[in-house]
Short mmCIF file of C-alpha atoms in Angstrom, two decimals:
data_model
loop_
_atom_site.label_atom_id
_atom_site.label_comp_id
_atom_site.label_asym_id
_atom_site.label_seq_id
_atom_site.Cartn_x
_atom_site.Cartn_y
_atom_site.Cartn_z
CA MET X 22 108.24 -38.90 108.51
CA GLN X 23 110.12 -39.83 105.35
CA ASP X 24 109.52 -43.34 103.97
CA ALA X 25 110.81 -45.17 100.91
CA GLY X 26 107.99 -43.82 98.75
CA THR X 27 108.64 -40.27 99.79
CA SER X 28 112.37 -40.67 99.20
CA HIS X 29 111.58 -41.95 95.71
CA TRP X 30 109.66 -38.79 94.90
CA ILE X 31 112.57 -36.63 96.03
CA ASP X 32 114.95 -38.66 93.87
CA ASP X 33 112.54 -38.42 90.96
CA ALA X 34 112.36 -34.66 91.40
CA GLN X 35 116.12 -34.41 90.89
CA GLY X 36 115.91 -36.67 87.86
CA ALA X 37 113.12 -34.57 86.39
CA VAL X 38 115.16 -31.40 86.95
CA GLU X 39 118.12 -32.86 85.07
CA ALA X 40 115.85 -33.82 82.17
CA ALA X 41 114.23 -30.39 82.22
CA ARG X 42 117.60 -28.66 82.06
CA ALA X 43 118.51 -30.72 79.01
CA LEU X 44 115.30 -29.47 77.39
CA SER X 45 116.15 -25.88 78.32
CA ASP X 46 119.69 -26.30 76.97
CA ALA X 47 118.32 -27.54 73.65
CA LEU X 48 116.10 -24.47 73.36
CA CYS X 49 118.96 -22.19 74.39
CA ALA X 50 121.05 -23.57 71.53
CA LYS X 51 118.16 -22.87 69.18
CA VAL X 52 117.91 -19.28 70.43
CA VAL X 53 121.63 -18.66 70.06
CA GLU X 54 121.58 -20.08 66.56
CA THR X 55 118.73 -17.71 65.68
CA VAL X 56 119.70 -14.40 67.32
CA ALA X 57 123.53 -14.43 67.50
CA THR X 58 125.73 -12.99 64.76
CA ASP X 59 129.51 -12.68 64.74
CA GLY X 60 129.76 -14.14 68.21
CA SER X 61 127.33 -11.79 69.98
CA ILE X 62 123.59 -11.46 70.54
CA ASP X 63 122.00 -9.12 67.97
CA PRO X 64 119.30 -6.95 69.65
CA ARG X 65 117.47 -6.53 66.34
CA LEU X 66 117.18 -10.30 65.94
CA VAL X 67 116.05 -10.63 69.55
CA ASP X 68 113.21 -8.19 68.83
CA ARG X 69 112.35 -9.94 65.57
CA HIS X 70 112.18 -13.35 67.26
CA GLN X 71 110.49 -12.31 70.49
CA HIS X 72 108.23 -15.34 70.65
CA LEU X 73 111.24 -17.65 70.55
CA VAL X 74 113.30 -15.61 73.05
CA HIS X 75 110.42 -15.02 75.43
CA GLY X 76 109.28 -18.63 75.14
CA PHE X 77 112.79 -19.69 76.09
CA ALA X 78 112.65 -17.34 79.10
CA TRP X 79 109.42 -18.87 80.32
CA ILE X 80 110.61 -22.43 79.81
CA ALA X 81 113.93 -21.71 81.53
CA THR X 82 112.08 -20.04 84.40
CA THR X 83 109.84 -23.08 84.81
CA VAL X 84 112.88 -25.33 84.82
CA GLU X 85 114.62 -23.28 87.50
CA ALA X 86 111.45 -23.28 89.60
CA LEU X 87 111.57 -27.07 89.47
CA GLY X 88 115.22 -26.95 90.49
CA ALA X 89 114.61 -24.63 93.44
CA THR X 90 111.67 -26.76 94.61
CA ALA X 91 113.68 -29.99 94.35
CA GLU X 92 116.37 -28.35 96.50
CA TRP X 93 113.70 -27.32 99.03
CA ALA X 94 112.45 -30.93 99.16
CA ARG X 95 115.98 -32.23 99.77
CA ARG X 96 116.67 -29.72 102.57
CA THR X 97 113.29 -30.31 104.15
CA ALA X 98 113.78 -34.08 104.12
CA GLU X 99 117.26 -33.78 105.61
CA ALA X 100 115.77 -31.72 108.45
CA GLY X 101 113.13 -34.40 109.06
CA ASN X 102 110.21 -32.19 108.01
CA PHE X 103 109.14 -33.81 104.75
CA GLY X 104 105.71 -35.28 105.41
CA GLU X 105 102.50 -35.87 103.48
CA VAL X 106 101.79 -32.18 102.87
CA GLU X 107 105.25 -31.68 101.41
CA GLU X 108 105.02 -34.82 99.29
CA PHE X 109 101.67 -33.88 97.81
CA ALA X 110 102.77 -30.31 97.11
CA LEU X 111 105.94 -31.59 95.41
CA ARG X 112 104.07 -34.13 93.31
CA ILE X 113 101.39 -31.66 92.24
CA GLY X 114 103.83 -28.87 91.44
CA PHE X 115 106.16 -31.12 89.49
CA GLY X 116 103.27 -32.87 87.76
CA GLU X 117 101.84 -29.58 86.53
CA TYR X 118 105.11 -27.97 85.48
CA CYS X 119 106.46 -31.10 83.78
CA ALA X 120 103.22 -31.34 81.80
CA GLN X 121 103.59 -27.68 80.83
CA LEU X 122 107.17 -28.18 79.69
CA SER X 123 106.00 -31.11 77.61
CA GLY X 124 103.04 -29.41 75.98
CA GLY X 125 103.20 -25.64 76.50
CA VAL X 126 104.17 -23.14 79.21
CA PRO X 127 101.70 -20.25 79.61
CA MET X 128 103.27 -16.83 78.97
CA SER X 129 99.90 -15.12 79.41
CA GLN X 130 96.26 -16.15 79.34
CA SER X 131 96.41 -16.67 75.56
CA GLU X 132 100.11 -17.16 74.71
CA PHE X 133 101.99 -20.41 75.17
CA ALA X 134 105.58 -21.47 74.69
CA ARG X 135 105.10 -24.81 72.94
CA PRO X 136 108.22 -26.89 72.29
CA ALA X 137 107.11 -28.02 68.84
CA THR X 138 106.43 -24.44 67.74
CA LEU X 139 109.81 -23.36 69.11
CA GLY X 140 111.62 -26.01 67.10
CA ILE X 141 112.54 -28.46 69.88
CA GLY X 142 109.86 -31.11 69.43
CA GLY X 143 112.43 -33.90 69.56
CA ALA X 144 113.95 -32.62 72.79
CA ALA X 145 110.46 -32.32 74.30
CA ALA X 146 109.69 -35.92 73.35
CA ALA X 147 112.89 -37.07 75.04
CA PHE X 148 111.99 -35.03 78.12
CA THR X 149 108.49 -36.52 78.30
CA ALA X 150 109.88 -40.04 77.92
CA ASN X 151 112.21 -39.63 80.90
CA ALA X 152 111.10 -42.07 83.59
CA ALA X 153 110.97 -39.50 86.40
CA VAL X 154 109.15 -36.97 84.25
CA ALA X 155 106.67 -39.57 83.03
CA ARG X 156 105.94 -40.58 86.62
CA PHE X 157 105.25 -37.01 87.68
CA ILE X 158 102.99 -36.38 84.70
CA ALA X 159 101.05 -39.59 85.31
CA GLU X 160 101.01 -39.72 89.12
CA GLY X 161 101.92 -36.25 90.33
CA SER X 162 98.95 -33.92 89.95
CA THR X 163 95.99 -36.28 90.07
CA PRO X 164 92.49 -35.85 91.51
CA ASP X 165 93.56 -37.96 94.49
CA THR X 166 96.74 -36.00 95.30
CA ARG X 167 94.94 -32.67 94.92
CA LYS X 168 92.12 -33.87 97.17
CA ALA X 169 94.61 -35.09 99.78
CA LEU X 170 96.56 -31.82 99.79
CA ALA X 171 93.35 -29.78 99.98
CA ALA X 172 92.29 -31.80 103.03
CA HIS X 173 95.54 -30.91 104.79
CA LEU X 174 95.21 -27.25 103.77
CA ALA X 175 91.69 -27.18 105.21
CA GLU X 176 93.17 -28.19 108.56
CA GLY X 177 95.63 -25.31 108.48
CA ALA X 178 98.70 -27.14 107.18
CA VAL X 179 100.97 -25.64 104.52
CA PRO X 180 104.14 -26.92 102.84
CA TYR X 181 107.13 -26.52 105.17
CA GLU X 182 108.26 -22.89 105.50
CA GLY X 183 111.32 -23.26 107.71
CA LEU X 184 114.58 -21.81 106.46
CA GLY X 185 116.99 -23.66 108.70
CA ASP X 186 117.91 -20.40 110.40
CA GLU X 187 116.31 -19.40 113.68
CA THR X 188 116.70 -15.68 112.99
CA MET X 189 115.00 -15.95 109.62
CA ASP X 190 112.15 -18.01 111.02
CA LEU X 191 111.64 -15.45 113.80
CA ILE X 192 111.56 -12.61 111.26
CA ARG X 193 108.84 -14.40 109.30
CA GLN X 194 106.75 -14.98 112.40
CA GLN X 195 107.21 -11.43 113.71
CA PHE X 196 105.99 -9.84 110.51
CA ARG X 197 103.24 -12.39 109.99
CA ASN X 198 101.90 -11.46 113.42
CA PHE X 199 102.21 -7.74 112.69
CA ALA X 200 100.40 -8.05 109.36
CA ARG X 201 97.67 -10.14 110.95
CA ASP X 202 97.13 -7.74 113.85
CA ARG X 203 97.82 -4.30 112.36
CA ILE X 204 97.33 -4.56 108.59
CA SER X 205 94.74 -7.17 107.63
CA PRO X 206 91.86 -5.93 109.83
CA ASP X 207 91.79 -2.49 108.17
CA ALA X 208 93.36 -3.05 104.75
CA HIS X 209 90.05 -3.32 102.91
CA LYS X 210 88.68 -0.23 104.61
CA TRP X 211 91.75 1.76 103.58
CA HIS X 212 91.49 0.40 100.04
CA LEU X 213 87.84 1.30 99.62
CA ALA X 214 88.45 4.79 101.01
CA ASP X 215 91.47 5.17 98.71
CA ALA X 216 93.25 6.45 101.80
CA LEU X 217 96.93 6.67 102.56
CA ILE X 218 98.07 4.02 104.98
CA PRO X 219 97.95 5.75 108.40
CA MET X 220 101.19 7.29 109.61
CA GLU X 221 100.90 5.55 112.97
CA VAL X 222 101.14 2.23 111.10
CA VAL X 223 104.10 3.50 109.06
CA ASP X 224 105.78 4.55 112.31
CA GLU X 225 105.22 1.10 113.80
CA MET X 226 106.76 -0.47 110.72
CA ALA X 227 109.74 1.84 111.09
CA GLN X 228 110.20 0.72 114.69
CA LEU X 229 110.26 -2.88 113.47
CA GLY X 230 113.08 -1.99 111.07
CA VAL X 231 111.15 -2.36 107.80
CA PHE X 232 112.93 0.55 106.12
CA GLY X 233 116.45 -0.48 107.06
CA VAL X 234 116.45 -4.24 106.55
CA CYS X 235 119.37 -4.18 104.10
CA ILE X 236 121.04 -0.93 105.22
CA PRO X 237 124.32 -1.68 107.04
CA GLU X 238 124.35 -1.48 110.82
CA GLU X 239 126.95 1.30 110.77
CA HIS X 240 124.35 3.44 109.03
CA GLY X 241 121.51 2.58 111.39
CA GLY X 242 120.02 -0.36 109.52
CA LEU X 243 119.58 -4.01 110.45
CA GLY X 244 122.40 -5.12 108.15
CA LEU X 245 120.47 -8.16 106.92
CA GLY X 246 120.33 -9.50 103.39
CA LYS X 247 117.83 -9.94 100.59
CA LEU X 248 116.44 -13.17 102.00
CA ALA X 249 115.38 -11.35 105.15
CA MET X 250 113.97 -8.58 102.96
CA CYS X 251 111.93 -11.22 101.11
CA LEU X 252 110.40 -12.49 104.33
CA VAL X 253 109.46 -8.99 105.49
CA SER X 254 107.97 -8.05 102.11
CA GLU X 255 106.12 -11.34 101.72
CA GLU X 256 104.46 -11.29 105.12
CA LEU X 257 103.50 -7.60 104.98
CA SER X 258 102.07 -8.08 101.48
CA ARG X 259 100.09 -11.04 102.72
CA GLY X 260 98.28 -8.48 104.84
CA TRP X 261 98.11 -5.86 102.07
CA ILE X 262 100.38 -5.22 99.12
CA CYS X 263 100.75 -1.56 100.09
CA ALA X 264 102.23 -2.49 103.46
CA GLY X 265 104.72 -4.73 101.71
CA SER X 266 105.49 -2.03 99.18
CA LEU X 267 106.19 0.76 101.66
CA GLY X 268 109.71 -0.54 102.04
CA THR X 269 110.37 -0.78 98.29
CA ARG X 270 111.34 2.84 97.81
CA SER X 271 113.54 2.74 100.93
CA GLU X 272 115.15 -0.41 99.55
CA ILE X 273 115.88 1.29 96.21
CA ALA X 274 117.13 4.54 97.76
CA GLY X 275 119.20 2.69 100.34
CA GLU X 276 120.84 0.53 97.70
CA LEU X 277 121.50 3.49 95.40
CA ILE X 278 123.13 5.55 98.13
CA GLY X 279 124.88 2.62 99.78
CA ALA X 280 126.47 1.47 96.52
CA ALA X 281 127.21 4.78 94.80
CA GLY X 282 126.86 7.62 97.30
CA THR X 283 129.67 9.73 98.67
CA PRO X 284 130.57 9.24 102.35
CA GLU X 285 128.72 12.47 103.10
CA GLN X 286 125.60 11.32 101.26
CA LYS X 287 125.61 8.00 103.08
CA GLN X 288 125.91 9.72 106.44
CA ALA X 289 123.24 12.28 105.60
CA TRP X 290 120.61 9.91 104.24
CA LEU X 291 121.03 6.26 105.21
CA PRO X 292 120.42 6.54 108.98
CA ARG X 293 117.29 8.63 108.41
CA ILE X 294 115.99 6.25 105.75
CA ALA X 295 116.61 3.28 108.03
CA SER X 296 114.77 4.90 110.94
CA GLY X 297 111.80 5.93 108.80
CA GLU X 298 112.42 9.61 109.46
CA VAL X 299 112.91 10.04 105.70
CA LEU X 300 110.47 8.36 103.31
CA PRO X 301 111.94 8.16 99.79
CA THR X 302 110.23 7.83 96.42
CA ALA X 303 111.68 6.61 93.14
CA VAL X 304 111.29 9.12 90.28
CA PHE X 305 112.34 7.36 87.09
CA THR X 306 109.44 6.83 84.67
CA GLU X 307 108.31 9.47 82.18
CA PRO X 308 105.02 9.76 80.27
CA ASP X 309 106.49 8.83 76.88
CA THR X 310 109.28 6.46 77.89
CA GLY X 311 107.91 3.68 80.12
CA SER X 312 110.63 1.04 80.32
CA ASP X 313 112.73 2.84 77.70
CA LEU X 314 114.94 4.66 80.18
CA ALA X 315 117.44 5.63 77.49
CA SER X 316 114.85 8.14 76.28
CA VAL X 317 114.52 9.98 79.63
CA SER X 318 114.31 13.71 78.89
CA THR X 319 113.74 15.39 82.27
CA ARG X 320 116.56 17.93 82.43
CA ALA X 321 118.78 18.83 85.37
CA LYS X 322 121.03 21.85 84.81
CA ARG X 323 123.77 23.34 86.95
CA GLN X 324 123.19 26.96 87.91
CA GLU X 325 125.73 29.66 88.72
CA ASP X 326 125.63 28.85 92.44
CA GLU X 327 126.15 25.15 91.53
CA SER X 328 122.64 24.16 92.62
CA TRP X 329 120.59 22.05 90.23
CA ARG X 330 117.47 23.21 88.37
CA ILE X 331 115.12 20.42 87.28
CA ASP X 332 112.57 20.73 84.47
CA GLY X 333 110.41 18.00 82.99
CA ALA X 334 107.67 15.48 83.73
CA LYS X 335 107.59 12.14 85.53
CA THR X 336 104.73 9.74 86.02
CA TRP X 337 103.63 6.74 88.08
CA ILE X 338 105.51 8.02 91.10
CA THR X 339 104.41 6.09 94.18
CA HIS X 340 103.98 7.76 97.57
CA ALA X 341 105.26 11.02 96.07
CA ALA X 342 103.29 13.53 98.17
CA ARG X 343 104.33 12.05 101.50
CA ALA X 344 107.96 11.46 100.52
CA ASP X 345 110.88 13.50 101.83
CA LEU X 346 113.48 12.35 99.33
CA MET X 347 113.25 11.81 95.58
CA THR X 348 115.79 9.71 93.71
CA ILE X 349 115.44 11.32 90.27
CA LEU X 350 116.85 9.98 87.01
CA CYS X 351 117.61 13.07 84.90
CA ARG X 352 119.47 14.05 81.78
CA THR X 353 122.36 16.27 82.89
CA ASP X 354 124.15 16.25 79.52
CA PRO X 355 121.70 16.83 76.66
CA GLY X 356 124.57 16.51 74.20
CA VAL X 357 124.94 12.81 75.02
CA LYS X 358 122.15 10.62 73.70
CA GLY X 359 120.94 7.45 75.38
CA TYR X 360 122.09 6.25 78.77
CA GLY X 361 125.37 8.16 78.82
CA GLY X 362 123.79 11.53 79.51
CA LEU X 363 121.79 10.37 82.53
CA SER X 364 122.58 11.11 86.17
CA MET X 365 120.90 10.27 89.49
CA LEU X 366 119.99 13.10 91.84
CA LEU X 367 119.07 12.93 95.52
CA ALA X 368 116.41 15.62 95.74
CA SER X 369 115.13 16.73 99.12
CA LYS X 370 111.49 17.86 99.20
CA THR X 371 108.91 18.97 101.75
CA ARG X 372 106.54 16.25 102.92
CA GLY X 373 103.07 17.12 101.69
CA THR X 374 99.73 17.22 103.48
CA ASP X 375 96.17 16.58 102.35
CA ASP X 376 95.68 20.31 101.86
CA ALA X 377 99.05 20.94 100.21
CA PRO X 378 100.44 17.68 98.75
CA PHE X 379 103.30 19.43 96.90
CA PRO X 380 104.16 22.69 98.68
CA ASP X 381 107.63 23.22 97.16
CA GLU X 382 108.14 25.88 94.52
CA GLY X 383 108.71 24.41 91.08
CA LEU X 384 107.12 21.03 91.87
CA ALA X 385 103.51 20.09 91.16
CA GLY X 386 101.70 16.79 91.18
CA SER X 387 98.37 15.31 90.22
CA GLU X 388 97.00 12.02 91.51
CA ILE X 389 96.51 9.11 89.12
CA GLU X 390 93.41 7.20 90.19
CA VAL X 391 94.00 3.46 90.12
CA LEU X 392 92.09 0.18 90.46
CA GLY X 393 94.26 -1.23 93.21
CA TYR X 394 97.68 -0.86 94.83
CA ARG X 395 96.27 1.99 96.86
CA GLY X 396 97.45 3.23 100.23
CA MET X 397 100.40 5.23 98.92
CA LYS X 398 98.80 6.79 95.82
CA GLU X 399 100.29 7.32 92.37
CA TYR X 400 101.18 10.71 90.94
CA ALA X 401 102.22 12.49 87.78
CA LEU X 402 104.87 15.07 88.68
CA SER X 403 105.77 18.29 86.90
CA PHE X 404 109.14 19.96 87.51
CA ASP X 405 109.32 23.60 86.48
CA GLY X 406 112.45 25.20 87.86
CA PHE X 407 112.59 22.95 90.91
CA VAL X 408 115.91 23.73 92.64
CA ILE X 409 117.93 21.33 94.77
CA ALA X 410 121.27 21.53 96.57
CA LYS X 411 124.60 21.45 94.78
CA ASP X 412 125.67 18.23 96.52
CA SER X 413 122.62 16.31 95.27
CA LEU X 414 124.42 14.44 92.46
CA LEU X 415 124.66 10.79 93.54
CA GLY X 416 128.29 9.89 94.01
CA GLY X 417 129.30 13.32 92.74
CA GLN X 418 129.53 11.90 89.22
CA GLU X 419 127.56 12.83 86.12
CA GLY X 420 126.63 10.31 83.45
CA GLN X 421 126.44 7.36 85.85
CA GLY X 422 122.71 7.43 86.57
CA PHE X 423 121.67 4.45 84.49
CA LYS X 424 124.55 2.29 85.71
CA GLN X 425 123.73 3.23 89.29
CA LEU X 426 120.07 2.41 88.76
CA MET X 427 120.87 -0.94 87.16
CA GLN X 428 122.61 -1.96 90.39
CA THR X 429 119.25 -1.76 92.18
CA PHE X 430 117.20 -3.78 89.68
CA GLU X 431 118.20 -7.15 91.08
CA GLY X 432 117.11 -6.34 94.62
CA ALA X 433 113.97 -4.51 93.51
CA ARG X 434 112.79 -7.40 91.35
CA ILE X 435 113.49 -9.96 94.05
CA GLN X 436 111.50 -7.79 96.45
CA THR X 437 108.67 -7.51 93.93
CA ALA X 438 108.61 -11.29 93.57
CA ALA X 439 108.33 -11.55 97.36
CA ARG X 440 105.45 -9.08 97.35
CA ALA X 441 103.75 -11.19 94.70
CA ILE X 442 104.08 -14.30 96.85
CA GLY X 443 102.48 -12.44 99.74
CA VAL X 444 99.59 -11.33 97.54
CA GLY X 445 99.22 -14.91 96.31
CA TRP X 446 98.98 -16.16 99.89
CA ASN X 447 96.46 -13.44 100.69
CA ALA X 448 94.33 -14.71 97.82
CA PHE X 449 94.74 -18.28 99.06
CA ASP X 450 93.78 -17.35 102.62
CA LEU X 451 90.60 -15.62 101.45
CA ALA X 452 89.68 -18.45 99.08
CA LEU X 453 90.22 -21.18 101.68
CA ARG X 454 88.19 -19.38 104.33
CA TYR X 455 85.31 -18.73 101.95
CA ALA X 456 85.38 -22.29 100.60
CA GLN X 457 85.08 -23.62 104.14
CA GLU X 458 82.37 -21.20 105.29
CA ARG X 459 80.19 -20.97 102.20
CA ARG X 460 77.64 -23.77 101.81
CA GLN X 461 75.97 -24.75 98.56
CA PHE X 462 73.82 -27.78 97.71
CA GLY X 463 74.03 -29.05 101.28
CA GLY X 464 77.76 -28.83 101.85
CA PRO X 465 80.77 -26.50 102.02
CA LEU X 466 82.31 -25.35 98.75
CA ILE X 467 85.60 -27.03 99.60
CA GLY X 468 83.87 -30.38 99.25
CA PHE X 469 83.55 -29.89 95.49
CA PRO X 470 86.59 -31.19 93.55
CA ARG X 471 86.92 -28.16 91.24
CA VAL X 472 87.13 -25.92 94.31
CA SER X 473 89.55 -28.09 96.29
CA ASP X 474 91.64 -28.55 93.12
CA LYS X 475 92.08 -24.80 92.84
CA LEU X 476 93.21 -24.51 96.45
CA ALA X 477 95.73 -27.34 96.07
CA LEU X 478 97.15 -25.86 92.88
CA MET X 479 97.34 -22.39 94.45
CA ALA X 480 99.44 -23.71 97.34
CA ALA X 481 101.69 -25.83 95.11
CA GLU X 482 102.46 -22.98 92.74
CA LEU X 483 103.11 -20.58 95.61
CA LEU X 484 105.66 -23.03 96.98
CA MET X 485 107.49 -23.14 93.65
CA ALA X 486 107.46 -19.37 93.12
CA ARG X 487 108.58 -18.83 96.71
CA GLU X 488 111.54 -21.18 96.41
CA LEU X 489 112.60 -19.62 93.10
CA THR X 490 112.49 -16.19 94.75
CA TYR X 491 114.44 -17.34 97.80
CA ALA X 492 117.05 -18.92 95.52
CA ALA X 493 117.53 -15.56 93.76
CA ALA X 494 117.82 -13.81 97.13
CA ARG X 495 120.46 -16.28 98.31
CA THR X 496 122.43 -15.69 95.11
CA LYS X 497 122.32 -11.95 95.75
CA ASP X 498 123.33 -12.41 99.37
CA ASP X 499 126.31 -14.47 98.22
CA GLY X 500 127.52 -11.45 96.28
CA ARG X 501 126.91 -12.99 92.87
CA ARG X 502 125.23 -11.33 89.91
CA CYS X 503 121.59 -12.40 89.72
CA ASP X 504 119.83 -10.18 87.19
CA ILE X 505 118.53 -13.22 85.33
CA GLU X 506 117.55 -15.08 88.50
CA ALA X 507 115.76 -11.99 89.83
CA GLY X 508 113.93 -11.58 86.53
CA MET X 509 112.83 -15.22 86.61
CA ALA X 510 111.53 -14.87 90.16
CA LYS X 511 109.56 -11.75 89.31
CA LEU X 512 108.23 -13.30 86.09
CA LEU X 513 106.85 -16.43 87.75
CA ALA X 514 105.72 -14.95 91.06
CA ALA X 515 103.69 -12.22 89.35
CA ARG X 516 101.91 -14.79 87.19
CA VAL X 517 101.17 -16.99 90.21
CA ALA X 518 99.81 -14.04 92.20
CA TRP X 519 97.43 -13.13 89.39
CA THR X 520 96.32 -16.75 88.91
CA ASN X 521 95.65 -17.14 92.62
CA ALA X 522 93.75 -13.85 92.83
CA ASP X 523 91.61 -14.86 89.87
CA ASN X 524 90.94 -18.26 91.44
CA ALA X 525 90.00 -16.60 94.72
CA VAL X 526 87.40 -14.48 92.93
CA GLN X 527 86.11 -17.57 91.09
CA ILE X 528 85.70 -19.49 94.36
CA HIS X 529 83.80 -16.51 95.80
CA GLY X 530 81.52 -16.51 92.74
CA GLY X 531 79.46 -13.35 92.41
CA ASN X 532 80.57 -12.18 95.84
CA GLY X 533 84.15 -12.04 94.60
CA TYR X 534 83.08 -9.32 92.19
CA ALA X 535 81.49 -7.26 94.94
CA LEU X 536 83.54 -4.39 96.33
CA GLU X 537 82.65 -5.31 99.89
CA TYR X 538 84.57 -8.60 99.61
CA GLU X 539 88.33 -8.55 100.00
CA ALA X 540 88.83 -10.87 97.02
CA SER X 541 87.95 -7.98 94.71
CA ARG X 542 90.75 -5.88 96.20
CA VAL X 543 93.31 -8.64 95.93
CA LEU X 544 92.44 -9.14 92.26
CA CYS X 545 93.09 -5.45 91.57
CA ASP X 546 96.29 -5.49 93.62
CA ALA X 547 97.62 -8.62 91.91
CA ARG X 548 97.20 -7.21 88.42
CA ILE X 549 99.88 -4.54 88.83
CA LEU X 550 102.58 -7.11 89.62
CA ASN X 551 102.92 -8.12 85.97
CA ILE X 552 103.53 -4.48 85.04
CA PHE X 553 105.63 -2.54 87.53
CA GLU X 554 109.34 -3.09 88.17
CA GLY X 555 109.53 -4.28 84.55
CA ALA X 556 106.51 -5.66 82.70
CA ALA X 557 106.36 -9.41 82.09
CA GLU X 558 107.43 -8.87 78.49
CA ILE X 559 110.46 -6.85 79.62
CA GLN X 560 111.38 -9.54 82.14
CA ALA X 561 111.14 -12.25 79.49
CA GLN X 562 113.32 -10.19 77.17
CA VAL X 563 115.95 -9.71 79.89
CA VAL X 564 115.92 -13.37 80.90
CA GLY X 565 115.91 -14.85 77.41
CA ARG X 566 118.56 -12.53 76.00
CA GLY X 567 120.72 -12.82 79.12
CA LEU X 568 120.68 -16.62 79.15
CA ALA X 569 121.49 -16.72 75.44
CA ALA X 570 124.41 -14.35 76.00
CA ARG X 571 125.74 -16.60 78.78
CA ARG X 572 125.60 -19.60 76.46
CA ASN X 573 126.97 -17.85 73.38
#
C-alpha cells in the first residue's frame, strides 16, 4: 500500500537520479577533455588515463543502476505493489550508492573511483548537497532500515519481481521451479565430483526450450527476446551457474548464424540448436591473446577441394568435448593484420565420450582443471590439420569474423549479467538459510546486526543489478544498440555476485570454507564472472571510452 511517505521516497529517487546524472556528465566532460584530440577519442590517451576512464565507467554504471531502480519503483508503485519491502530496498540501495558516488565507488576490493581524485570535487559537493541525495545518505541505509528489511527477508519476502507481463512472470516461475527441483538438489554433488552435468538434465532443459529462447519460431526456437533470456539464465544460475551457462553457447551460435548466416546455414543449424540436438561451443580465445582478438593467429586455409584446413591453438573452450558444433574465429588471410583477416567458421565435430573426448582426426584437447564453474569443463584445443566442409564459412564471406562476433557481444554480456544475478541470489539463499538455522550465543545468527545488515545489503544490491540488466535487455529487444548498457550490466552484476558470495561465506564462518558446504562452491563460481565474457577492466574500458565517444 503506497502512502505519502512512500510516494516521497519515489519522488526523491527521481531527484537523486537527476543529480547523479549531472555528476556523471561533469566527469564525462573531464574525460573528453583529457582523452579526445582533433574531435575523436585517442586510444593511446585512453590507455594512459585508465584510472580516469575506468572510474568514469564505474560512476556512470552506478548512476544508471540508480536510474533503472527508480524506474522499477515507479512501475511497481503504479501497479500497486510498492510496499514496505520495496521501500526499504529502495532506501538502502539508494543510500549506499549515493554515498559511494559522493565519496568513492569501488572498482575492485582496493581501487576506488573518488570524485576528488578524478577532478570533479566541486560537482560531487553539489551532488551531495542535493536535498534528495542528502536524505538518502542520511535516512536511506540506516541500522533501522536494514533491520526492517532483513526481518521481511527472513519471512520469505523479496523486493517485487513482477514484470507486468504474464508470459514473462510465468517463464520466471517455470524455470525457478525447474532449478529448485532438478538442479539445486544435486549441483553440489556434481561440482565436487567435477562431473559433467548429466545429459538427462540437458535433455530436459532442451524440452523446456532453453537452447532456443531467442531463435526465431520459423527456425524452431521460441522467438522470445533478451528479457526472456535473462529470466531463464537467472533462474537456472540460481540453481547452479553451469545450468544457466549451458545456454550461453547456443545463444552465441544462434545469434551468429541468425544474423550473418546464409539461408542454408540457418536451415541446417538453427532448428537443431534450438531443439538441443546440436550443442555448440564458442572457440575464440587463444593462449597468447586473451581479450586481444586482433592478434588471433589460428589459421584456416582453403584446400584444393575447397574444404578448410585449420591449424592452431585455442584455450578456455567451455563444453568442448561434448559439443557438436564449434564457432571458430580464425585468420583466413594472413596477409591482412588485425581484425580484417579474421573469419568465422561453423565447424562440425563428433561429440566426445569419457573414453574418447576428441575422436576427430586433427583435433586434440586437454582439460583445464578449475576452481569452480564446473559441469561443462574447460579445455585447451589443438588443431593440426583439422578439416571441415567447404560451406563452413559463416555467411560465405571472408574477413567478416570480428564484425560478426561483435554483433553477439551485447546479448552475451547481458546474459552473463543475468547469470551473475542468479549466482548472487544463490549466495543470498544459502546465507539466509544458514543465518536462520545456525545458533550462536543463545540465538540465531540473523539476530546479530552485522549478519542481518549483510543480508539486507545483498538483497538491495541484487535488485539494482537486476534492474540495470533488465533495462539493457529491453534496449536490445527494442532493436537499439546497447553495447555500453550491456557492459554496464555485466560490470555491476559480476561485482555484486562476488560480494554476495563472499558475504555468504562470511556468514557461514569456518563452515563456508569447507568443501562440504555449498557456500564454498558459490564463491568459486562467482569469481569467474569478473573475468569471462570480458574482464571487468575490459568492460570499464568499453563503457568509459564508449560514453566519452557519445559525448564528444
